[in-house]
Amino acid sequence: MAIHRMDNIAIVVNDLDHAITFFQALGLELEGRQMVSGEFVDQTLGMSGVRSEIALLHTPDGHSRLELTRYLNPLAQAASGNQPNTLGLHRIMFAVDDIHATIAELRPHGAELLGQVANYEDTYLLCYLRGPAGIIVALAEKIA
């Protein structure tokens, strides 16, 4: 057995258009968008009557992909919370050229800093933002 790569990370959102716009503002590029349903979806998810709309985005280098999913049936379930110490998906992190410019670009799309931009050993500037569907998006700028 050999793993070839990590293909993508999937995030369930309630507003697909907003989530796409948010991640495009971050610099991801939309590969495609489509409705999915049918026996293969039901079999894969272990659910019946699934109908969802997905969008696939990739980073500019083409190596990392993000799948955004909006469930039409059954409707998505609200999580009990997404704090940094919540079990499960912790956050998704992106390396950026200019952390302050990136934050400014994402604010009009609803991004909110959880804390502040922190300096890690004069090597990285780091921050956590609240993004679409309450997910935590981390940013890292290499400064040394």
PDB file of C-alpha atoms in Angstrom:
ATOM      1  CA  MET A   1       0.000   0.000   0.000  1.00  0.00           C
ATOM      2  CA  ALA A   2       1.232   3.467  -0.834  1.00  0.00           C
ATOM      3  CA  ILE A   3      -0.377   6.862  -0.421  1.00  0.00           C
ATOM      4  CA  HIS A   4       0.029   9.168  -3.400  1.00  0.00           C
ATOM      5  CA  ARG A   5      -1.069  12.485  -1.867  1.00  0.00           C
ATOM      6  CA  MET A   6      -3.703  14.128   0.268  1.00  0.00           C
ATOM      7  CA  ASP A   7      -6.347  14.985  -2.327  1.00  0.00           C
ATOM      8  CA  ASN A   8      -8.407  17.647  -0.544  1.00  0.00           C
ATOM      9  CA  ILE A   9      -9.996  18.887   2.649  1.00  0.00           C
ATOM     10  CA  ALA A  10     -13.785  19.170   2.637  1.00  0.00           C
ATOM     11  CA  ILE A  11     -15.745  21.745   4.612  1.00  0.00           C
ATOM     12  CA  VAL A  12     -19.535  21.838   4.912  1.00  0.00           C
ATOM     13  CA  VAL A  13     -20.958  25.351   4.577  1.00  0.00           C
ATOM     14  CA  ASN A  14     -24.457  26.803   4.548  1.00  0.00           C
ATOM     15  CA  ASP A  15     -23.719  29.580   2.011  1.00  0.00           C
ATOM     16  CA  LEU A  16     -21.647  28.184  -0.837  1.00  0.00           C
ATOM     17  CA  ASP A  17     -21.424  31.450  -2.788  1.00  0.00           C
ATOM     18  CA  HIS A  18     -20.106  33.323   0.262  1.00  0.00           C
ATOM     19  CA  ALA A  19     -17.573  30.582   1.053  1.00  0.00           C
ATOM     20  CA  ILE A  20     -16.307  30.537  -2.547  1.00  0.00           C
ATOM     21  CA  THR A  21     -15.936  34.334  -2.521  1.00  0.00           C
ATOM     22  CA  PHE A  22     -14.086  34.204   0.831  1.00  0.00           C
ATOM     23  CA  PHE A  23     -11.544  31.627  -0.351  1.00  0.00           C
ATOM     24  CA  GLN A  24     -11.110  33.352  -3.727  1.00  0.00           C
ATOM     25  CA  ALA A  25     -10.310  36.566  -1.822  1.00  0.00           C
ATOM     26  CA  LEU A  26      -7.659  34.536   0.000  1.00  0.00           C
ATOM     27  CA  GLY A  27      -6.190  33.548  -3.375  1.00  0.00           C
ATOM     28  CA  LEU A  28      -7.620  30.100  -4.092  1.00  0.00           C
ATOM     29  CA  GLU A  29      -8.822  29.425  -7.622  1.00  0.00           C
ATOM     30  CA  LEU A  30     -12.169  27.819  -8.448  1.00  0.00           C
ATOM     31  CA  GLU A  31     -11.747  24.551 -10.373  1.00  0.00           C
ATOM     32  CA  GLY A  32     -15.410  23.759 -10.702  1.00  0.00           C
ATOM     33  CA  ARG A  33     -18.816  23.589  -9.134  1.00  0.00           C
ATOM     34  CA  GLN A  34     -21.521  20.946  -9.507  1.00  0.00           C
ATOM     35  CA  MET A  35     -24.553  19.256  -7.993  1.00  0.00           C
ATOM     36  CA  VAL A  36     -24.025  15.699  -6.770  1.00  0.00           C
ATOM     37  CA  SER A  37     -26.618  13.073  -5.936  1.00  0.00           C
ATOM     38  CA  GLY A  38     -27.444   9.489  -6.683  1.00  0.00           C
ATOM     39  CA  GLU A  39     -26.542   6.019  -5.604  1.00  0.00           C
ATOM     40  CA  PHE A  40     -22.758   6.568  -5.537  1.00  0.00           C
ATOM     41  CA  VAL A  41     -23.144   9.546  -3.168  1.00  0.00           C
ATOM     42  CA  ASP A  42     -25.556   7.659  -0.895  1.00  0.00           C
ATOM     43  CA  GLN A  43     -23.225   4.648  -0.830  1.00  0.00           C
ATOM     44  CA  THR A  44     -20.133   6.743  -0.149  1.00  0.00           C
ATOM     45  CA  LEU A  45     -21.720   8.727   2.713  1.00  0.00           C
ATOM     46  CA  GLY A  46     -23.850   5.929   4.147  1.00  0.00           C
ATOM     47  CA  MET A  47     -26.964   8.129   3.890  1.00  0.00           C
ATOM     48  CA  SER A  48     -30.096   8.087   1.708  1.00  0.00           C
ATOM     49  CA  GLY A  49     -31.338  10.730  -0.691  1.00  0.00           C
ATOM     50  CA  VAL A  50     -28.251  12.917  -0.498  1.00  0.00           C
ATOM     51  CA  ARG A  51     -28.240  15.956  -2.748  1.00  0.00           C
ATOM     52  CA  SER A  52     -25.508  18.543  -2.400  1.00  0.00           C
ATOM     53  CA  GLU A  53     -23.674  21.207  -4.315  1.00  0.00           C
ATOM     54  CA  ILE A  54     -19.896  21.167  -4.207  1.00  0.00           C
ATOM     55  CA  ALA A  55     -17.177  23.553  -5.289  1.00  0.00           C
ATOM     56  CA  LEU A  56     -13.530  22.588  -5.643  1.00  0.00           C
ATOM     57  CA  LEU A  57     -10.810  25.222  -5.254  1.00  0.00           C
ATOM     58  CA  HIS A  58      -7.042  24.929  -5.387  1.00  0.00           C
ATOM     59  CA  THR A  59      -4.067  26.942  -4.211  1.00  0.00           C
ATOM     60  CA  PRO A  60      -2.130  28.908  -6.853  1.00  0.00           C
ATOM     61  CA  ASP A  61       0.633  26.272  -6.887  1.00  0.00           C
ATOM     62  CA  GLY A  62      -1.981  23.596  -7.647  1.00  0.00           C
ATOM     63  CA  HIS A  63      -0.822  21.292  -4.853  1.00  0.00           C
ATOM     64  CA  SER A  64      -3.584  21.799  -2.281  1.00  0.00           C
ATOM     65  CA  ARG A  65      -7.327  21.571  -2.828  1.00  0.00           C
ATOM     66  CA  LEU A  66     -10.368  22.561  -0.801  1.00  0.00           C
ATOM     67  CA  GLU A  67     -13.836  21.129  -1.356  1.00  0.00           C
ATOM     68  CA  LEU A  68     -16.755  23.217  -0.129  1.00  0.00           C
ATOM     69  CA  THR A  69     -20.071  21.385   0.233  1.00  0.00           C
ATOM     70  CA  ARG A  70     -23.602  22.709   0.759  1.00  0.00           C
ATOM     71  CA  TYR A  71     -26.112  20.004   1.644  1.00  0.00           C
ATOM     72  CA  LEU A  72     -29.583  20.430   0.193  1.00  0.00           C
ATOM     73  CA  ASN A  73     -30.783  17.040   1.472  1.00  0.00           C
ATOM     74  CA  PRO A  74     -30.407  16.178   4.245  1.00  0.00           C
ATOM     75  CA  LEU A  75     -29.750  19.670   5.566  1.00  0.00           C
ATOM     76  CA  ALA A  76     -26.430  20.229   7.326  1.00  0.00           C
ATOM     77  CA  GLN A  77     -26.358  19.842  11.095  1.00  0.00           C
ATOM     78  CA  ALA A  78     -25.029  22.644  13.280  1.00  0.00           C
ATOM     79  CA  ALA A  79     -21.914  21.783  15.253  1.00  0.00           C
ATOM     80  CA  SER A  80     -21.762  22.380  18.973  1.00  0.00           C
ATOM     81  CA  GLY A  81     -18.966  24.881  18.433  1.00  0.00           C
ATOM     82  CA  ASN A  82     -15.633  25.324  16.719  1.00  0.00           C
ATOM     83  CA  GLN A  83     -13.139  26.625  19.205  1.00  0.00           C
ATOM     84  CA  PRO A  84      -9.415  25.940  18.814  1.00  0.00           C
ATOM     85  CA  ASN A  85      -9.682  23.127  21.387  1.00  0.00           C
ATOM     86  CA  THR A  86     -12.759  21.416  19.856  1.00  0.00           C
ATOM     87  CA  LEU A  87     -12.281  17.763  18.918  1.00  0.00           C
ATOM     88  CA  GLY A  88     -12.208  17.191  15.174  1.00  0.00           C
ATOM     89  CA  LEU A  89     -11.080  19.595  12.479  1.00  0.00           C
ATOM     90  CA  HIS A  90      -8.982  22.213  14.248  1.00  0.00           C
ATOM     91  CA  ARG A  91      -8.271  24.697  11.473  1.00  0.00           C
ATOM     92  CA  ILE A  92      -7.024  25.097   7.928  1.00  0.00           C
ATOM     93  CA  MET A  93      -3.792  27.096   7.486  1.00  0.00           C
ATOM     94  CA  PHE A  94      -2.470  29.041   4.525  1.00  0.00           C
ATOM     95  CA  ALA A  95       0.997  30.505   3.982  1.00  0.00           C
ATOM     96  CA  VAL A  96       0.682  34.112   2.748  1.00  0.00           C
ATOM     97  CA  ASP A  97       3.065  36.829   1.554  1.00  0.00           C
ATOM     98  CA  ASP A  98       1.550  39.676   3.590  1.00  0.00           C
ATOM     99  CA  ILE A  99      -0.577  38.730   6.586  1.00  0.00           C
ATOM    100  CA  HIS A 100      -1.916  42.244   7.221  1.00  0.00           C
ATOM    101  CA  ALA A 101      -2.958  42.746   3.577  1.00  0.00           C
ATOM    102  CA  THR A 102      -4.592  39.304   3.573  1.00  0.00           C
ATOM    103  CA  ILE A 103      -6.585  40.125   6.718  1.00  0.00           C
ATOM    104  CA  ALA A 104      -7.691  43.416   5.144  1.00  0.00           C
ATOM    105  CA  GLU A 105      -8.765  41.570   1.992  1.00  0.00           C
ATOM    106  CA  LEU A 106     -10.782  39.001   3.973  1.00  0.00           C
ATOM    107  CA  ARG A 107     -12.526  41.384   6.416  1.00  0.00           C
ATOM    108  CA  PRO A 108     -15.167  42.523   3.875  1.00  0.00           C
ATOM    109  CA  HIS A 109     -16.011  38.822   3.465  1.00  0.00           C
ATOM    110  CA  GLY A 110     -16.770  38.394   7.164  1.00  0.00           C
ATOM    111  CA  ALA A 111     -13.377  37.333   8.517  1.00  0.00           C
ATOM    112  CA  GLU A 112     -12.834  38.159  12.185  1.00  0.00           C
ATOM    113  CA  LEU A 113      -9.551  37.805  14.078  1.00  0.00           C
ATOM    114  CA  LEU A 114      -9.844  35.425  17.037  1.00  0.00           C
ATOM    115  CA  GLY A 115      -6.936  37.104  18.805  1.00  0.00           C
ATOM    116  CA  GLN A 116      -4.264  39.198  17.173  1.00  0.00           C
ATOM    117  CA  VAL A 117      -1.364  38.804  14.787  1.00  0.00           C
ATOM    118  CA  ALA A 118       1.404  37.163  16.803  1.00  0.00           C
ATOM    119  CA  ASN A 119       5.154  37.083  16.191  1.00  0.00           C
ATOM    120  CA  TYR A 120       6.625  33.593  16.605  1.00  0.00           C
ATOM    121  CA  GLU A 121      10.339  33.877  17.388  1.00  0.00           C
ATOM    122  CA  ASP A 122      10.866  36.550  14.697  1.00  0.00           C
ATOM    123  CA  THR A 123      10.319  33.783  12.127  1.00  0.00           C
ATOM    124  CA  TYR A 124       6.567  33.875  11.423  1.00  0.00           C
ATOM    125  CA  LEU A 125       3.612  36.172  11.871  1.00  0.00           C
ATOM    126  CA  LEU A 126       0.589  34.026  12.723  1.00  0.00           C
ATOM    127  CA  CYS A 127      -3.123  34.565  13.293  1.00  0.00           C
ATOM    128  CA  TYR A 128      -6.439  32.748  13.459  1.00  0.00           C
ATOM    129  CA  LEU A 129      -9.530  34.113  11.700  1.00  0.00           C
ATOM    130  CA  ARG A 130     -13.146  33.012  11.877  1.00  0.00           C
ATOM    131  CA  GLY A 131     -14.195  32.199   8.317  1.00  0.00           C
ATOM    132  CA  PRO A 132     -17.270  30.827   6.516  1.00  0.00           C
ATOM    133  CA  ALA A 133     -19.518  28.477   8.524  1.00  0.00           C
ATOM    134  CA  GLY A 134     -17.515  29.386  11.634  1.00  0.00           C
ATOM    135  CA  ILE A 135     -14.385  27.514  10.564  1.00  0.00           C
ATOM    136  CA  ILE A 136     -11.010  28.698  11.769  1.00  0.00           C
ATOM    137  CA  VAL A 137      -8.636  29.846   9.028  1.00  0.00           C
ATOM    138  CA  ALA A 138      -5.021  30.325  10.109  1.00  0.00           C
ATOM    139  CA  LEU A 139      -2.559  32.528   8.256  1.00  0.00           C
ATOM    140  CA  ALA A 140       1.248  32.370   8.423  1.00  0.00           C
ATOM    141  CA  GLU A 141       3.718  34.868   6.975  1.00  0.00           C
ATOM    142  CA  LYS A 142       7.405  33.888   7.006  1.00  0.00           C
ATOM    143  CA  ILE A 143       9.403  36.942   8.114  1.00  0.00           C
ATOM    144  CA  ALA A 144      12.873  35.479   8.566  1.00  0.00           C
TER     145      ALA A 144
END
